[in-house]
Every structure is written in structure tokens, then in C-alpha cells.
Short mmCIF file of C-alpha atoms and ligand atoms in Angstrom, two decimals:
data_model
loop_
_atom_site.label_atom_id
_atom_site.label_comp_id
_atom_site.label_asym_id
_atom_site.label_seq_id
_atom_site.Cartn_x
_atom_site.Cartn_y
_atom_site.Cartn_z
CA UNK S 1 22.11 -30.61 122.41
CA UNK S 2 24.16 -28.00 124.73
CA UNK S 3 23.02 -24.62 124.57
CA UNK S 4 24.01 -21.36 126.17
CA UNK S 5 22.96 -20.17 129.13
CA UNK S 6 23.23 -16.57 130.99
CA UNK S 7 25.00 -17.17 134.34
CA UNK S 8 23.29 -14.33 135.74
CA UNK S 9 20.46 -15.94 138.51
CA UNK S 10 17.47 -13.23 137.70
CA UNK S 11 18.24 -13.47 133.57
CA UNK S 12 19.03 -17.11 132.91
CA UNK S 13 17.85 -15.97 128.99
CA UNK S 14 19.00 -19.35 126.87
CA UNK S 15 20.60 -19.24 123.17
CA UNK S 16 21.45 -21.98 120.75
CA UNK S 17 25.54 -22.66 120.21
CA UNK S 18 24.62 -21.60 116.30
CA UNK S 19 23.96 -17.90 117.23
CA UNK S 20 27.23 -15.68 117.12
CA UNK S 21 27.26 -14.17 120.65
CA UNK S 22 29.33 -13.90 123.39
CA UNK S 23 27.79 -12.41 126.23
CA UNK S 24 23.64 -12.52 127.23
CA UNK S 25 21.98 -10.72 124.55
CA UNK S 26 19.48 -9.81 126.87
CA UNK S 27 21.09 -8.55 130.22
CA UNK S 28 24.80 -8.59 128.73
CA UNK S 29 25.68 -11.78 131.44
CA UNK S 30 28.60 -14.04 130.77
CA UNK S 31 27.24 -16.86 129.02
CA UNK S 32 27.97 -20.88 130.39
CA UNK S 33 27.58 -23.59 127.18
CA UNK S 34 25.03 -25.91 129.44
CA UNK S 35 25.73 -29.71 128.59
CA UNK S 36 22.25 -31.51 128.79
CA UNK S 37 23.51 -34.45 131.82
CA UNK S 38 23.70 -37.62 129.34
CA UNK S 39 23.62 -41.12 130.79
CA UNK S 40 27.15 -41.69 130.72
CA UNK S 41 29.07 -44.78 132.11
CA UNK S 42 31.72 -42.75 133.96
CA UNK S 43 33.82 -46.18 134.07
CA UNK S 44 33.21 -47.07 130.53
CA UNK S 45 34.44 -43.54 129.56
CA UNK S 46 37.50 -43.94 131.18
CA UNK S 47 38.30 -47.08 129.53
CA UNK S 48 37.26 -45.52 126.31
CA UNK S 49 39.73 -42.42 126.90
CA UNK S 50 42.41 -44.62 128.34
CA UNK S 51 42.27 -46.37 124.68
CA UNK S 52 42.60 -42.86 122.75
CA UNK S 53 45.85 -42.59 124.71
CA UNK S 54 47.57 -45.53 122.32
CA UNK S 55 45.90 -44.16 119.19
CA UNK S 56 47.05 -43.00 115.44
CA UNK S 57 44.02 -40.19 114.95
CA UNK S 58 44.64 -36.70 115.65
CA UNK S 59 41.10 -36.29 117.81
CA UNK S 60 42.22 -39.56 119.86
CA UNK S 61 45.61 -37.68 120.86
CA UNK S 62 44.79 -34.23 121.82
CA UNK S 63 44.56 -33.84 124.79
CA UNK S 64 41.46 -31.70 124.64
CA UNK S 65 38.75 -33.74 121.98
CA UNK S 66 40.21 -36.99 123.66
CA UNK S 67 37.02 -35.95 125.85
CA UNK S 68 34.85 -34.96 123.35
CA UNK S 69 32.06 -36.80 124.73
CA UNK S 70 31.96 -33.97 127.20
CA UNK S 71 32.69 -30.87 124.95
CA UNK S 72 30.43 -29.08 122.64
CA UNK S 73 29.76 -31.55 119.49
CA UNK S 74 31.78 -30.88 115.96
CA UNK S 75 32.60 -33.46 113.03
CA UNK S 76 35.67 -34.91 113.66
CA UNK S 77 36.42 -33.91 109.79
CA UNK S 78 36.35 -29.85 111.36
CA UNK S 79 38.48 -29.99 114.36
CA UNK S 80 41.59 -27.66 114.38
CA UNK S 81 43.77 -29.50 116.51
CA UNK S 82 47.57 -28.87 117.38
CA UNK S 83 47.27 -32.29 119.42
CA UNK S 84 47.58 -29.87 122.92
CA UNK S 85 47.45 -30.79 126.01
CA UNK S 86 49.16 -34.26 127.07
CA UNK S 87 51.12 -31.87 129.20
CA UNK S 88 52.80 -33.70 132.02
CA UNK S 89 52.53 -34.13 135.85
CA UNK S 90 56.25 -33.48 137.28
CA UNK S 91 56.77 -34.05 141.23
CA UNK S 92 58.66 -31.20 142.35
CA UNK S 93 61.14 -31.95 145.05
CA UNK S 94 62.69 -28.68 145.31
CA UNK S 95 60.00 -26.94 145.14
CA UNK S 96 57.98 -28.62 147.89
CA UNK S 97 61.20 -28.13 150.19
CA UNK S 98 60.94 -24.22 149.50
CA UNK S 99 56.98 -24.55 149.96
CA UNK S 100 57.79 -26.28 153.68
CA UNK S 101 56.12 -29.12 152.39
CA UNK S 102 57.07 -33.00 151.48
CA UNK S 103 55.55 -33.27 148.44
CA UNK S 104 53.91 -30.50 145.66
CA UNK S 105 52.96 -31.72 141.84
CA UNK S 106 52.95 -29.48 138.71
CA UNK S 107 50.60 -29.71 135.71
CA UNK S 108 52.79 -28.26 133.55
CA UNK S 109 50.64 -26.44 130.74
CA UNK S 110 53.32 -24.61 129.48
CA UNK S 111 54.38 -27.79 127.65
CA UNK S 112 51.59 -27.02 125.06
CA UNK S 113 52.38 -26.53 121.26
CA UNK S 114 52.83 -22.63 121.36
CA UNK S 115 53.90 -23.19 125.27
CA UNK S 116 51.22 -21.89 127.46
CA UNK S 117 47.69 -23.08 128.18
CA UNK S 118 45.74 -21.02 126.06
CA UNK S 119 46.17 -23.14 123.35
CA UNK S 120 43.37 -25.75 125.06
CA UNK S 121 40.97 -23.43 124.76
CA UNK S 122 41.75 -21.71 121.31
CA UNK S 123 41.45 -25.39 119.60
CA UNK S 124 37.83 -25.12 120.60
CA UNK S 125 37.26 -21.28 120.27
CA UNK S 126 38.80 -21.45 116.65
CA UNK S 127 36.77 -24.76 115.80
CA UNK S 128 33.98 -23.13 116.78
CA UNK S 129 34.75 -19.87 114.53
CA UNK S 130 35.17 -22.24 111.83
CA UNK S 131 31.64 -23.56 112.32
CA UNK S 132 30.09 -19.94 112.36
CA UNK S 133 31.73 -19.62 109.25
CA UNK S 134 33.78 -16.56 110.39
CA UNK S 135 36.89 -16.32 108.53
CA UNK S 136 38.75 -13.74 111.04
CA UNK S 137 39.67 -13.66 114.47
CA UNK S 138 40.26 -11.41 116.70
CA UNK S 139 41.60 -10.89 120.72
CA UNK S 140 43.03 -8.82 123.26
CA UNK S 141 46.23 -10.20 124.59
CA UNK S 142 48.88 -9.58 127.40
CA UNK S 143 50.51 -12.08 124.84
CA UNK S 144 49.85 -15.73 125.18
CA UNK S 145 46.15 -15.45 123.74
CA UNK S 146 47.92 -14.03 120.71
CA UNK S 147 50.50 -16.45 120.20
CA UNK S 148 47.74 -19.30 120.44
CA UNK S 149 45.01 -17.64 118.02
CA UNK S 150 47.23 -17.04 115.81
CA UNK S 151 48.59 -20.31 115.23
CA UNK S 152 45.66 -21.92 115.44
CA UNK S 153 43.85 -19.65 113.04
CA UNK S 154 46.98 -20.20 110.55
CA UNK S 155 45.74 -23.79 111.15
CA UNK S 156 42.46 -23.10 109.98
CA UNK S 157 42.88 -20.51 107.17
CA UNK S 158 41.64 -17.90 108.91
CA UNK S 159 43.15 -14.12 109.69
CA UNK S 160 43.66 -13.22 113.15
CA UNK S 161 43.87 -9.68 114.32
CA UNK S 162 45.71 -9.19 117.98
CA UNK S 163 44.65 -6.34 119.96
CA UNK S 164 47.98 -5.95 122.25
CA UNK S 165 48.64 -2.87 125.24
CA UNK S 166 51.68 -1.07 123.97
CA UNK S 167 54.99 -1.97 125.33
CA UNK S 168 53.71 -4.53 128.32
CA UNK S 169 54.03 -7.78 125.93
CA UNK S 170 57.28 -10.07 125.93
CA UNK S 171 59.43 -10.33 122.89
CA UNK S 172 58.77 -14.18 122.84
CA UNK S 173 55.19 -14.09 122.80
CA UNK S 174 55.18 -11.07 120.04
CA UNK S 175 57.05 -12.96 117.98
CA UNK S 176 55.10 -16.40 118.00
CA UNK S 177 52.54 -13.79 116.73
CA UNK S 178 53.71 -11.97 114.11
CA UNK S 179 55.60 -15.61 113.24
CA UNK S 180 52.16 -17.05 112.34
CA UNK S 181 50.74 -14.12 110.80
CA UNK S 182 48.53 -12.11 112.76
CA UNK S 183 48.18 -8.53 112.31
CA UNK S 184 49.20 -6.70 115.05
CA UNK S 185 47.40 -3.84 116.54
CA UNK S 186 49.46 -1.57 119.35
CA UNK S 187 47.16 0.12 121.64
CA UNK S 188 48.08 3.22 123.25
CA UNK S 189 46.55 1.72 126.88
CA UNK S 190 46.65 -1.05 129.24
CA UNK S 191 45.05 -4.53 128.58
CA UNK S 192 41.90 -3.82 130.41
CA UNK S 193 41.80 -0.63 127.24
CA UNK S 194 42.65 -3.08 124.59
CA UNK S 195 40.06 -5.67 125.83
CA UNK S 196 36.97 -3.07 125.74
CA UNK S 197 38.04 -1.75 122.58
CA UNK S 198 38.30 -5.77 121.10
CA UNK S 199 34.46 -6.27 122.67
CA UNK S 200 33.29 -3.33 120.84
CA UNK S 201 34.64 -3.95 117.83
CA UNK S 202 33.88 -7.37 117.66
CA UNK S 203 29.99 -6.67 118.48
CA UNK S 204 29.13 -5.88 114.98
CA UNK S 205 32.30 -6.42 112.75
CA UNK S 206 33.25 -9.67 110.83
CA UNK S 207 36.02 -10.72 113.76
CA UNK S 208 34.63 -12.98 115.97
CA UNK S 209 36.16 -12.73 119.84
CA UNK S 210 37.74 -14.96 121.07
CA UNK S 211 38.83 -13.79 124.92
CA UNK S 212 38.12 -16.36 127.55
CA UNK S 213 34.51 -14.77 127.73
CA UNK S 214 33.58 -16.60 124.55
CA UNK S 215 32.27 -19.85 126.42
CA UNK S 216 33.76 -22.01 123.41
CA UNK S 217 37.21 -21.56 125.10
CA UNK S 218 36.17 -22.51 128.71
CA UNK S 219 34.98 -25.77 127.54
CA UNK S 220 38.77 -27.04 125.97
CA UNK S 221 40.31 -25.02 129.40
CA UNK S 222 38.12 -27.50 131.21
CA UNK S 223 39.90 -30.64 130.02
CA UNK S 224 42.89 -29.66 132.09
CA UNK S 225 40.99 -31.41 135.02
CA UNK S 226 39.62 -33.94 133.04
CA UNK S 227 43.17 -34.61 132.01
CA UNK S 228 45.03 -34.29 135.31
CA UNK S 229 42.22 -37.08 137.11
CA UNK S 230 42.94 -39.17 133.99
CA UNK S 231 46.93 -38.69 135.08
CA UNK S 232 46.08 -39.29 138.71
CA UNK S 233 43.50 -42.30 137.78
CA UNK S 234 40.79 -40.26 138.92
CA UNK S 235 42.48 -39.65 142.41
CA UNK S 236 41.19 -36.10 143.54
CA UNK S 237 43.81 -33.89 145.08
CA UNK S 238 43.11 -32.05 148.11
CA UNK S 239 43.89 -28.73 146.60
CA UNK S 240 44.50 -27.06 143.04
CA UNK S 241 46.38 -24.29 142.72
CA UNK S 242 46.28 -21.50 139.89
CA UNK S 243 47.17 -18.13 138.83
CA UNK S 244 44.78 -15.23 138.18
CA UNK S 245 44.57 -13.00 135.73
CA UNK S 246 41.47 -12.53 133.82
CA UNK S 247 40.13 -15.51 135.46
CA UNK S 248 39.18 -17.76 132.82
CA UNK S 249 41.33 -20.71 133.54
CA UNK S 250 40.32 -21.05 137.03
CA UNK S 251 36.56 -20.82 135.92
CA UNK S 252 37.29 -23.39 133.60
CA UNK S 253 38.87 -25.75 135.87
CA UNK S 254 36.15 -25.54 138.63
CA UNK S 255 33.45 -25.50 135.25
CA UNK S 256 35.34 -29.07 134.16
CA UNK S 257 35.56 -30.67 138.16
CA UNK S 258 31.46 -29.71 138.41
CA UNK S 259 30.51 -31.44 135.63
CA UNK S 260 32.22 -34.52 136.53
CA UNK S 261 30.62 -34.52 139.77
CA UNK S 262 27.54 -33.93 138.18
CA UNK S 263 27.87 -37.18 135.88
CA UNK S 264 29.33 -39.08 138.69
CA UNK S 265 33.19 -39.35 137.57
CA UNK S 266 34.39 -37.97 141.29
CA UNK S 267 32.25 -37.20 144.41
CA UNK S 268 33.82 -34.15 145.84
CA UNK S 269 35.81 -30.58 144.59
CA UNK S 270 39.43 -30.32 145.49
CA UNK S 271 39.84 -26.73 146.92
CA UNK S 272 40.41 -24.65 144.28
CA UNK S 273 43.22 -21.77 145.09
CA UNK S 274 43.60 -18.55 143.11
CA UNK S 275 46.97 -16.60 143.33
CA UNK S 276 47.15 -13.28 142.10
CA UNK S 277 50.38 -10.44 142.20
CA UNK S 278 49.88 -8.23 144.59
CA UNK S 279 49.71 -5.39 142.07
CA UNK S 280 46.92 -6.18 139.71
CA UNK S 281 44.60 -8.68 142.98
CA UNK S 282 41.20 -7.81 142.04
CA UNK S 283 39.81 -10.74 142.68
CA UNK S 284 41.75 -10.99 146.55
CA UNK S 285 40.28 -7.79 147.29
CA UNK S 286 37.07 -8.86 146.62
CA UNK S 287 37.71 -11.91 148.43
CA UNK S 288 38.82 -10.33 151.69
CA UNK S 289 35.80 -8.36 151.68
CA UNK S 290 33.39 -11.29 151.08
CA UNK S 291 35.63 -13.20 153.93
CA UNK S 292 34.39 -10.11 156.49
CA UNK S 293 30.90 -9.26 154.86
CA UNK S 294 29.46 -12.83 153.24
CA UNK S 295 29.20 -12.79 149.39
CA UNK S 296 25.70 -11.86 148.67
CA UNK S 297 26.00 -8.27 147.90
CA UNK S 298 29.78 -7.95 146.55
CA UNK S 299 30.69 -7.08 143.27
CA UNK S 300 34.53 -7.08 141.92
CA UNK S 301 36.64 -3.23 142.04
CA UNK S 302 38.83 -3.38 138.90
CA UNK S 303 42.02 -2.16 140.21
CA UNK S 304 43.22 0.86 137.84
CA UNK S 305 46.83 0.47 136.61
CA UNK S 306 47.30 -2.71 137.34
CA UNK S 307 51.12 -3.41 137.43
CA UNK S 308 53.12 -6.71 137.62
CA UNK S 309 56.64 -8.19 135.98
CA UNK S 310 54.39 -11.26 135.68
CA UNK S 311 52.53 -9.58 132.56
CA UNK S 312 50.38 -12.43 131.73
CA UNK S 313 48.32 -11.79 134.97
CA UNK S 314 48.02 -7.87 134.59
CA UNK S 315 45.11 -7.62 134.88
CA UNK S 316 42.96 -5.07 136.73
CA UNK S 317 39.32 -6.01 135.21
CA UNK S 318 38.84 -9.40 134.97
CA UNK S 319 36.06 -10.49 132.56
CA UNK S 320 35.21 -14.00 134.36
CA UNK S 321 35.57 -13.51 137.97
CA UNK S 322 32.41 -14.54 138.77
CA UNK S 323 32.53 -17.71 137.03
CA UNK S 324 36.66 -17.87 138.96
CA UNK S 325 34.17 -16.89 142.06
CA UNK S 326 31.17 -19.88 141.83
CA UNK S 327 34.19 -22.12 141.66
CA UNK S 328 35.62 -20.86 144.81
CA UNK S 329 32.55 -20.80 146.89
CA UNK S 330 31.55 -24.20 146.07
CA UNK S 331 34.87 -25.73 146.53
CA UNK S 332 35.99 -23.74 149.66
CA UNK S 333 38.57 -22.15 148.02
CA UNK S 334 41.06 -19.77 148.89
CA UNK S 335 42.59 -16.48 147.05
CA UNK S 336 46.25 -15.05 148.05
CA UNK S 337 48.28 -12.93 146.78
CA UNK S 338 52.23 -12.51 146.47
CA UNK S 339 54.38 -9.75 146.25
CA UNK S 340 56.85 -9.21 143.08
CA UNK S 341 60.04 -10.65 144.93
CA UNK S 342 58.19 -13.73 146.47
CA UNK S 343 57.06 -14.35 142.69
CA UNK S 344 60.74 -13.62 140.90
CA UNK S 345 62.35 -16.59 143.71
CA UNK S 346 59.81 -18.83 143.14
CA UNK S 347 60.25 -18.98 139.19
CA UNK S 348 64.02 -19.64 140.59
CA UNK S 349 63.25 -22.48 142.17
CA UNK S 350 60.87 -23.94 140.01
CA UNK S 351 63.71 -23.73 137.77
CA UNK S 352 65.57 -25.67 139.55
CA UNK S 353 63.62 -28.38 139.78
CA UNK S 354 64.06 -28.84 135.56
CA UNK S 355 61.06 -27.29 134.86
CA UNK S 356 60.91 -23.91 134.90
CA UNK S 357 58.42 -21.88 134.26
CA UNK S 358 56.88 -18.14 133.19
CA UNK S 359 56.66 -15.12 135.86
CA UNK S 360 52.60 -15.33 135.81
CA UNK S 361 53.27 -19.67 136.34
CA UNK S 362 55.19 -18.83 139.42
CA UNK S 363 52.81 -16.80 142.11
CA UNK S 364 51.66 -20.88 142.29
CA UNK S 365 55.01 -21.79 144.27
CA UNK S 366 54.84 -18.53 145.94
CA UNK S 367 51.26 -18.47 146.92
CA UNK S 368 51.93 -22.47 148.27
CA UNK S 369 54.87 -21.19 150.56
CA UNK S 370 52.75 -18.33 151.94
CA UNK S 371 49.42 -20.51 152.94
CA UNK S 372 51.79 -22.92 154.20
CA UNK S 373 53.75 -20.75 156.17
CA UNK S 374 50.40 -19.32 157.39
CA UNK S 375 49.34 -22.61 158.51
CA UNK S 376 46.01 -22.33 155.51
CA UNK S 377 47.48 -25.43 154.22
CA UNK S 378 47.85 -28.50 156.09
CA UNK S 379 51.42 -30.82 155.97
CA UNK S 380 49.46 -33.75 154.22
CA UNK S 381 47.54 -32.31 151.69
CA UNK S 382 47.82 -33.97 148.08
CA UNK S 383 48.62 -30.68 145.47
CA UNK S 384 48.40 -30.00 142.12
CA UNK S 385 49.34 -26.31 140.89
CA UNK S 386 49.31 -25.54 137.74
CA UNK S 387 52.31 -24.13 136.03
CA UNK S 388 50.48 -21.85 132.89
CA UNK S 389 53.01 -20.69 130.59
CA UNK S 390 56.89 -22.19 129.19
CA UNK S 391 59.86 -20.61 130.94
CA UNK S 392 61.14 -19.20 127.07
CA UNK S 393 58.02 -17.25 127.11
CA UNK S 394 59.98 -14.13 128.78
CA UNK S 395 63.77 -14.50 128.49
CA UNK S 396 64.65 -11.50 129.70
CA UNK S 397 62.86 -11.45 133.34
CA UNK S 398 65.29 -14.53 133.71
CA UNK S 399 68.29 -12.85 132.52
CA UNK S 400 67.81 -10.50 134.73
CA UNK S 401 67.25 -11.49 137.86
CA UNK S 402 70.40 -13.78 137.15
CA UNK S 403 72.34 -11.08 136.71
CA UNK S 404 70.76 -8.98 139.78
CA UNK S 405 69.24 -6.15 137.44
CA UNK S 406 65.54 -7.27 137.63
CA UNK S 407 63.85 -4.11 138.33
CA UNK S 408 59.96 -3.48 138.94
CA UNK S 409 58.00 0.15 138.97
CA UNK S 410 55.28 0.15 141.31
CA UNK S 411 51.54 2.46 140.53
CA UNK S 412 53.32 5.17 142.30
CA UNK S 413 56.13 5.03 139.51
CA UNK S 414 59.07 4.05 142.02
CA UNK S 415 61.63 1.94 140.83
CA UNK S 416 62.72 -1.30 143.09
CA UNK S 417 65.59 -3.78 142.19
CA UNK S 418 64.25 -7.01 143.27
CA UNK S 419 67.26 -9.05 144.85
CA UNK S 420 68.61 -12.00 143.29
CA UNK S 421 68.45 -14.58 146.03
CA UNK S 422 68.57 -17.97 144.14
CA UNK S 423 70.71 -16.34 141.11
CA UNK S 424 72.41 -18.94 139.44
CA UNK S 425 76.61 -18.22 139.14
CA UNK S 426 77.30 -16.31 136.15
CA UNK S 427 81.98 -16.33 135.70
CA UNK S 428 83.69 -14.35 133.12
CA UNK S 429 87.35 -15.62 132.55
CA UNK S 430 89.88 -15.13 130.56
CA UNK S 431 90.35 -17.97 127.51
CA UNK S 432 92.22 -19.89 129.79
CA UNK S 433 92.22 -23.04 130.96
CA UNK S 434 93.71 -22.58 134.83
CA UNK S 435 91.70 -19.44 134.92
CA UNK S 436 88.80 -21.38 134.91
CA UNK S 437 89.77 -24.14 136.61
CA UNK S 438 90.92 -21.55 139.46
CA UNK S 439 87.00 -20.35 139.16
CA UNK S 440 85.11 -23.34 139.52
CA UNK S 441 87.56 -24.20 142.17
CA UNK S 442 88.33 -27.87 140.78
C1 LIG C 501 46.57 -16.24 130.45
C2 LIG C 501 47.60 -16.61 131.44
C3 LIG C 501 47.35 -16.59 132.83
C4 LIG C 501 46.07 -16.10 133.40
O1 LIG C 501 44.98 -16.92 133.14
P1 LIG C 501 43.51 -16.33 133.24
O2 LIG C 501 42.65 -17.35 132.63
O3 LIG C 501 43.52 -15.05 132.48
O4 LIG C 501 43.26 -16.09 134.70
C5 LIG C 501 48.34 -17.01 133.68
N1 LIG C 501 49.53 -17.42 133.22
C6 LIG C 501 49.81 -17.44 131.90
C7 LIG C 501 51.15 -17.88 131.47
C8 LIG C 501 48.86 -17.04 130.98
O5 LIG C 501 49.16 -17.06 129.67
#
């Protein structure tokens, strides 16, 4: 049976998956759900998951309990399942030619049924509620969490209460929200406020959390490299890159790759890369110091007022980053960071390539053409980044910077317009028909 497990190396205290906890109950450690290693055939597996790929059940099709061998055990009968994931690998031409590179892959998570990637890990975080027998749900959101619980608690029958920092959330992921029927509650604070406030409350209340530091949703986050090798026939890239924010997805990912090492699917780690906006980079300030000082001794500084147009990653206090951090050291990873006007071209051009993408998605592209440019990444390397949210998530950023009036405040309060450099043409004409033929010059 998996069990959980305190990540922290003097505590290791272990707890059952029945008891309703989220962090160590005896040190207050993130917790890691601890699969006992089970004599798998790795090549029998992949025949067996291959097959799920041509089936009629829902737990065959999603993209998450298609691996359920590895994830924590349910009854079929229970699982709350949108069918997720199944989201698609898209070579990126353009992209790659922006990056300085000849090829570049997206994973593009954003595809998922309420379009970002949160939606792998709330299938097994509200599964999970379901078998605690909690009946409402509750998390702080910069929006996307929101939009997922609460669809997938509509799923299950269960209330969901979002915990959202006042006027920092897009329209589009509000509305999924309040479209599914959560209750919304507007905090007069930042995320890193609404989070602490969401912890406390959910200590000893009948909501049960469900951030990314309930271990339940690391384990369906995890599938995203179970599903990519599955894409790739088990071909590891050289390098996977992801965005930042409170650091659960990239914990997840490197959580998903160890395990498969560990049971013999793959022999090595692709290099896992973290890109964060240079106004809410925790985690690269921490990294720059362990690159001078060694990592033995360093701890995370939340940044305070963490600011970025790419709200989904504002983050100044990330809850997982030392999970995002084991990942890194044992693959050899790398952290960078991008500024708001390397982000805003990037989503451009990631649009152009048919895809297109949220802000938050886009430090990947960015972050690519700065290691590259820096010579950190090497002209043959095989790369997968991972696009996180759908490009209808925030409307108006891309409005905006079409139309050369994207603006961002930096912590000092000073107002920049961001140019437009790969704005797409925008003609007003008269109703007439050699007026616009005299336009688009034809
Ligand atoms: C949640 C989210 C992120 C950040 O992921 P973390 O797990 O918090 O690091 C990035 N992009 C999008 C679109 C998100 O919704």
C-alpha cells in the first residue's frame, strides 16, 4: 500500500493515505505519497497502456488513471474523471527559429478540459476528497486551481469554496469558476495572503485543501511525464522545460521521471528547467545563491509583492520548492528567469505557430531563447517545454499587446508600456470594398 511520507531528512514521520492531512503532522514537512516499488514489467505496462489508448471506458482514456498502476489505488466505480490529459505534442517551427534553435516540442497542457494543467492533478485531489468523505473543497487560486476544482467538484457533488487575491485573477478563469458553482471568496491581499489564510482554515474546518501541497495532486501532475514518454515511445528528451510558480508542477514532473527510473521504465533524468518572471523568481534567487555557495545550508526568500502580467506564476512564496528543488539537483537542472517583454513576444510567437498559449505558458519560449543565446543549451538537444495554460485563459493581455497598450507596474509602482514587436495588423476601413482592397494592398 502507498503511504505518506515527510520529505523532511531528520523527520521522515510516515502516515497512512486514510488520515486527512496535508503537511507532516509532526514537524509540519511537505508530505511525498511513497509508492511501495512493485515488480512491474515496465514493457508489459506499456503494452497494457498502449491498449487503454483504443478503449470505450472512461479510466482507460484519461490521460491520468490510464496509469493507474502507478497512482494511489481507488475503485474504478469512484474516479472523477473529465478524461484530461491526452494533451498533444506539437513541433513548433516558429518557435524554435525565435529560440535559435532547429527544432523545440510543446506539451501542450492547456488543451485540458477546463484548459490548463491543473485539471491532472484535481481529478486525483478531488477523488481523493471523495474517499475521505469530505463533501467541500476548498483552494487558493491565482485562477486556474479554481476553474479546475470547481468543475471537478461539480463532477463529484461536492461544494467548492475559492480563496482568490482581489483584482489579480483573469476574467476567463473567474468565470469558469463562478460557471461551475464555486463560491467565491475576494481577499483583500496577494496570493501568498490568500494561500495562508486557505491552510489555516482548512486545518480544522470541514474543507479539505486542495493546493498542490496536498500530495494527492502531485501524483495525477506526474502523469504528464508518464504521458509525454508514452508520446515519444519512451524516448527521453535531453531537456524539459517549465514554468514556476508555486512549484508544484515541476515537482511533479521530476516526482513522475524518478519513479520510472526507479521501476526501470527509463535509465536517466532529462534536465529539468524552471523559468520564472523576473518579478515574482524566488526560486532563481535561491538558485543563484546555491550556484555560488553549494545547497546544503540554503533555504528559499519569498519575494514580497511579487508582480507579473503572467498572473498564474505570481508567486512570491512557493509552497513546494523544495520538492521543484530535489528535482533540479538530481537532474542537473537549470532555473532562469525572463523579463515581462521577453515573456509578452514569446506568447506572440507561440501564437504563431497555431498554438498559442497563456502569459505564465510563455516564460518557456522565452527562457529557451535566453539559455540558448547564452550558450546553456546546446544546438542538438531534443526539448520538450511545457505550455501550462489555453491562450483564452486571459484575452485581454492579448488584446493588448496587439493593439500596443499592454502596460505592466513594476514593485516600485512605475508604469511601463511593453512594445508590441510581433503585433499582429489590426485595419479599420470604411464599408468599402476598394478601401480595403487599397489596405491589404491586393
Ligand atoms: C498553476 C500554473 C502555473 C504554475 O505552476 P506551479 O505548479 O504553481 O509552479 C503555470 N502556468 C499556468 C497556466 C498555471 O495555471
Amino acid at each position: 500500500m502507498p503511504f505518506l511520507q515527510c520529505i523532511e531528512s531528520n523527520c521522515q514521520a510516515q502516515f497512512d493515505t486514510h488520515s486527512r492531512i496535508y503537511t507532516c503532522e509532526r514537524c509540519g514537512g511537505l508530505l511525498d505519497l511513497v509508492h511501495e516499488v512493485r515488480a512491474f514489467d515496465p514493457e508489459q505496462l506499456k503494452r497494457s497502456w498502449d491498449q487503454r489508448l483504443a478503449s470505450k471506458e472512461p479510466a482507460n482514456q484519461s490521460g491520468v488513471w490510464r496509469f493507474r498502476e502507478l497512482l494511489p489505488e481507488v475503485d474504478e466505480a469512484n474516479i472523477i474523471t473529465m478524461i484530461e490529459g491526452n494533451t498533444q505534442l506539437f513541433d513548433a517551427p516558429r518557435s524554435a527559429e525565435y529560440a535559435g534553435r532547429g527544432q523545440l516540442t510543446f506539451k501542450h497542457l492547456g488543451m485540458n478540459p477546463t484548459g490548463s494543467f491543473k485539471d491532472l492533478g484535481m481529478t486525483t485531489g478531488v477523488t481523493q476528497a471523495q474517499k475521505l468523505g469530505a463533501n467541500s473543497v476548498a483552494c487558493a487560486s491565482t485562477g486556474n486551481t479554481s476553474a479546475s476544482m470547481a468543475a471537478y467538484a461539480a463532477r463529484a457533488g461536492m461544494k467548492a469554496v475559492i480563496f482568490i487575491p482581489s483584482g489579480q485573477i483573469s476574467l476567463g478563469k473567474l468565470s469558469q469558476a463562478l460557471d461551475y458553482g464555486a463560491t467565491v471568496v475576494q481577499i483583500d491581499g496577494d496570493f501568498d495572503d490568500a494561500m495562508r489564510l486557505v491552510r489555516d482554515i482548512t486545518k480544522d474546518s470541514p474543507l479539505y485543501l486542495l493546493n498542490s501541497v496536498n500530495p494527492f495532486r502531485l501524483e495525477g501532475q506526474k502523469t504528464i511525464a508518464f504521458e509525454m514518454l508514452q508520446q515519444r515511445d519512451w524516448q527521453v528528451p535531453d531537456r524539459i522545460v517549465v514554468p514556476g510558480g508555486n512549484l508544484g508542477n515541476s515537482s511533479a514532473i521530476a516526482k513522475g521521471l524518478l519513479e520510472l527510473i526507479e521501476m526501470g521504465f527509463i535509465d536517466h533524468l532529462p534536465q529539468i528547467t524552471i523559468i520564472q518572471a523576473e518579478g515574482a523568481n524566488p526560486l532563481y534567487q535561491l538558485w543563484q545563491r546555491i550556484q555560488s555557495e553549494g545547497s546544503d545550508t540554503q533555504a528559499l526568500q519569498p519575494v514580497k509583492g511579487a508582480t507579473t502580467l503572467a498572473t498564474a506564476i505570481k508567486i512570491g512564496n512557493p509552497v513546494s520548492w523544495q520538492k521543484s528543488l530535489r528535482g533540479l539537483l538530481k537532474s542537473h537542472g537549470e532555473v532562469e528567469q525572463v523579463s515581462e517583454q521577453e515573456i509578452a513576444d514569446a506568447k506572440a510567437i507561440i501564437g504563431r505557430d497555431g498554438i498559442g498559449c497563456e502569459p505564465a505558458s510563455a516564460v518557456t519560449l522565452a527562457g529557451i531563447r535566453k539559455l540558448v543565446a547564452a550558450g546553456r543549451i546546446q544546438p542538438n538537444e531534443d526539448i520538450v517545454a511545457i505550455l501550462t495554460g489555453h491562450v483564452l485563459k486571459d484575452p485581454d493581455y492579448v488584446v493588448n499587446y496587439h493593439r500596443g497598450e499592454l502596460s505592466f507596474t513594476d514593485k516600485l509602482g512605475q508604469k511601463h508600456l511593453l512594445s508590441s514587436n510581433y503585433a499582429s495588423q489590426w485595419i479599420q476601413v470604411g464599408a468599402d470594398r476598394s478601401e480595403i482592397e487599397k489596405a491589404l494592398s491586393l
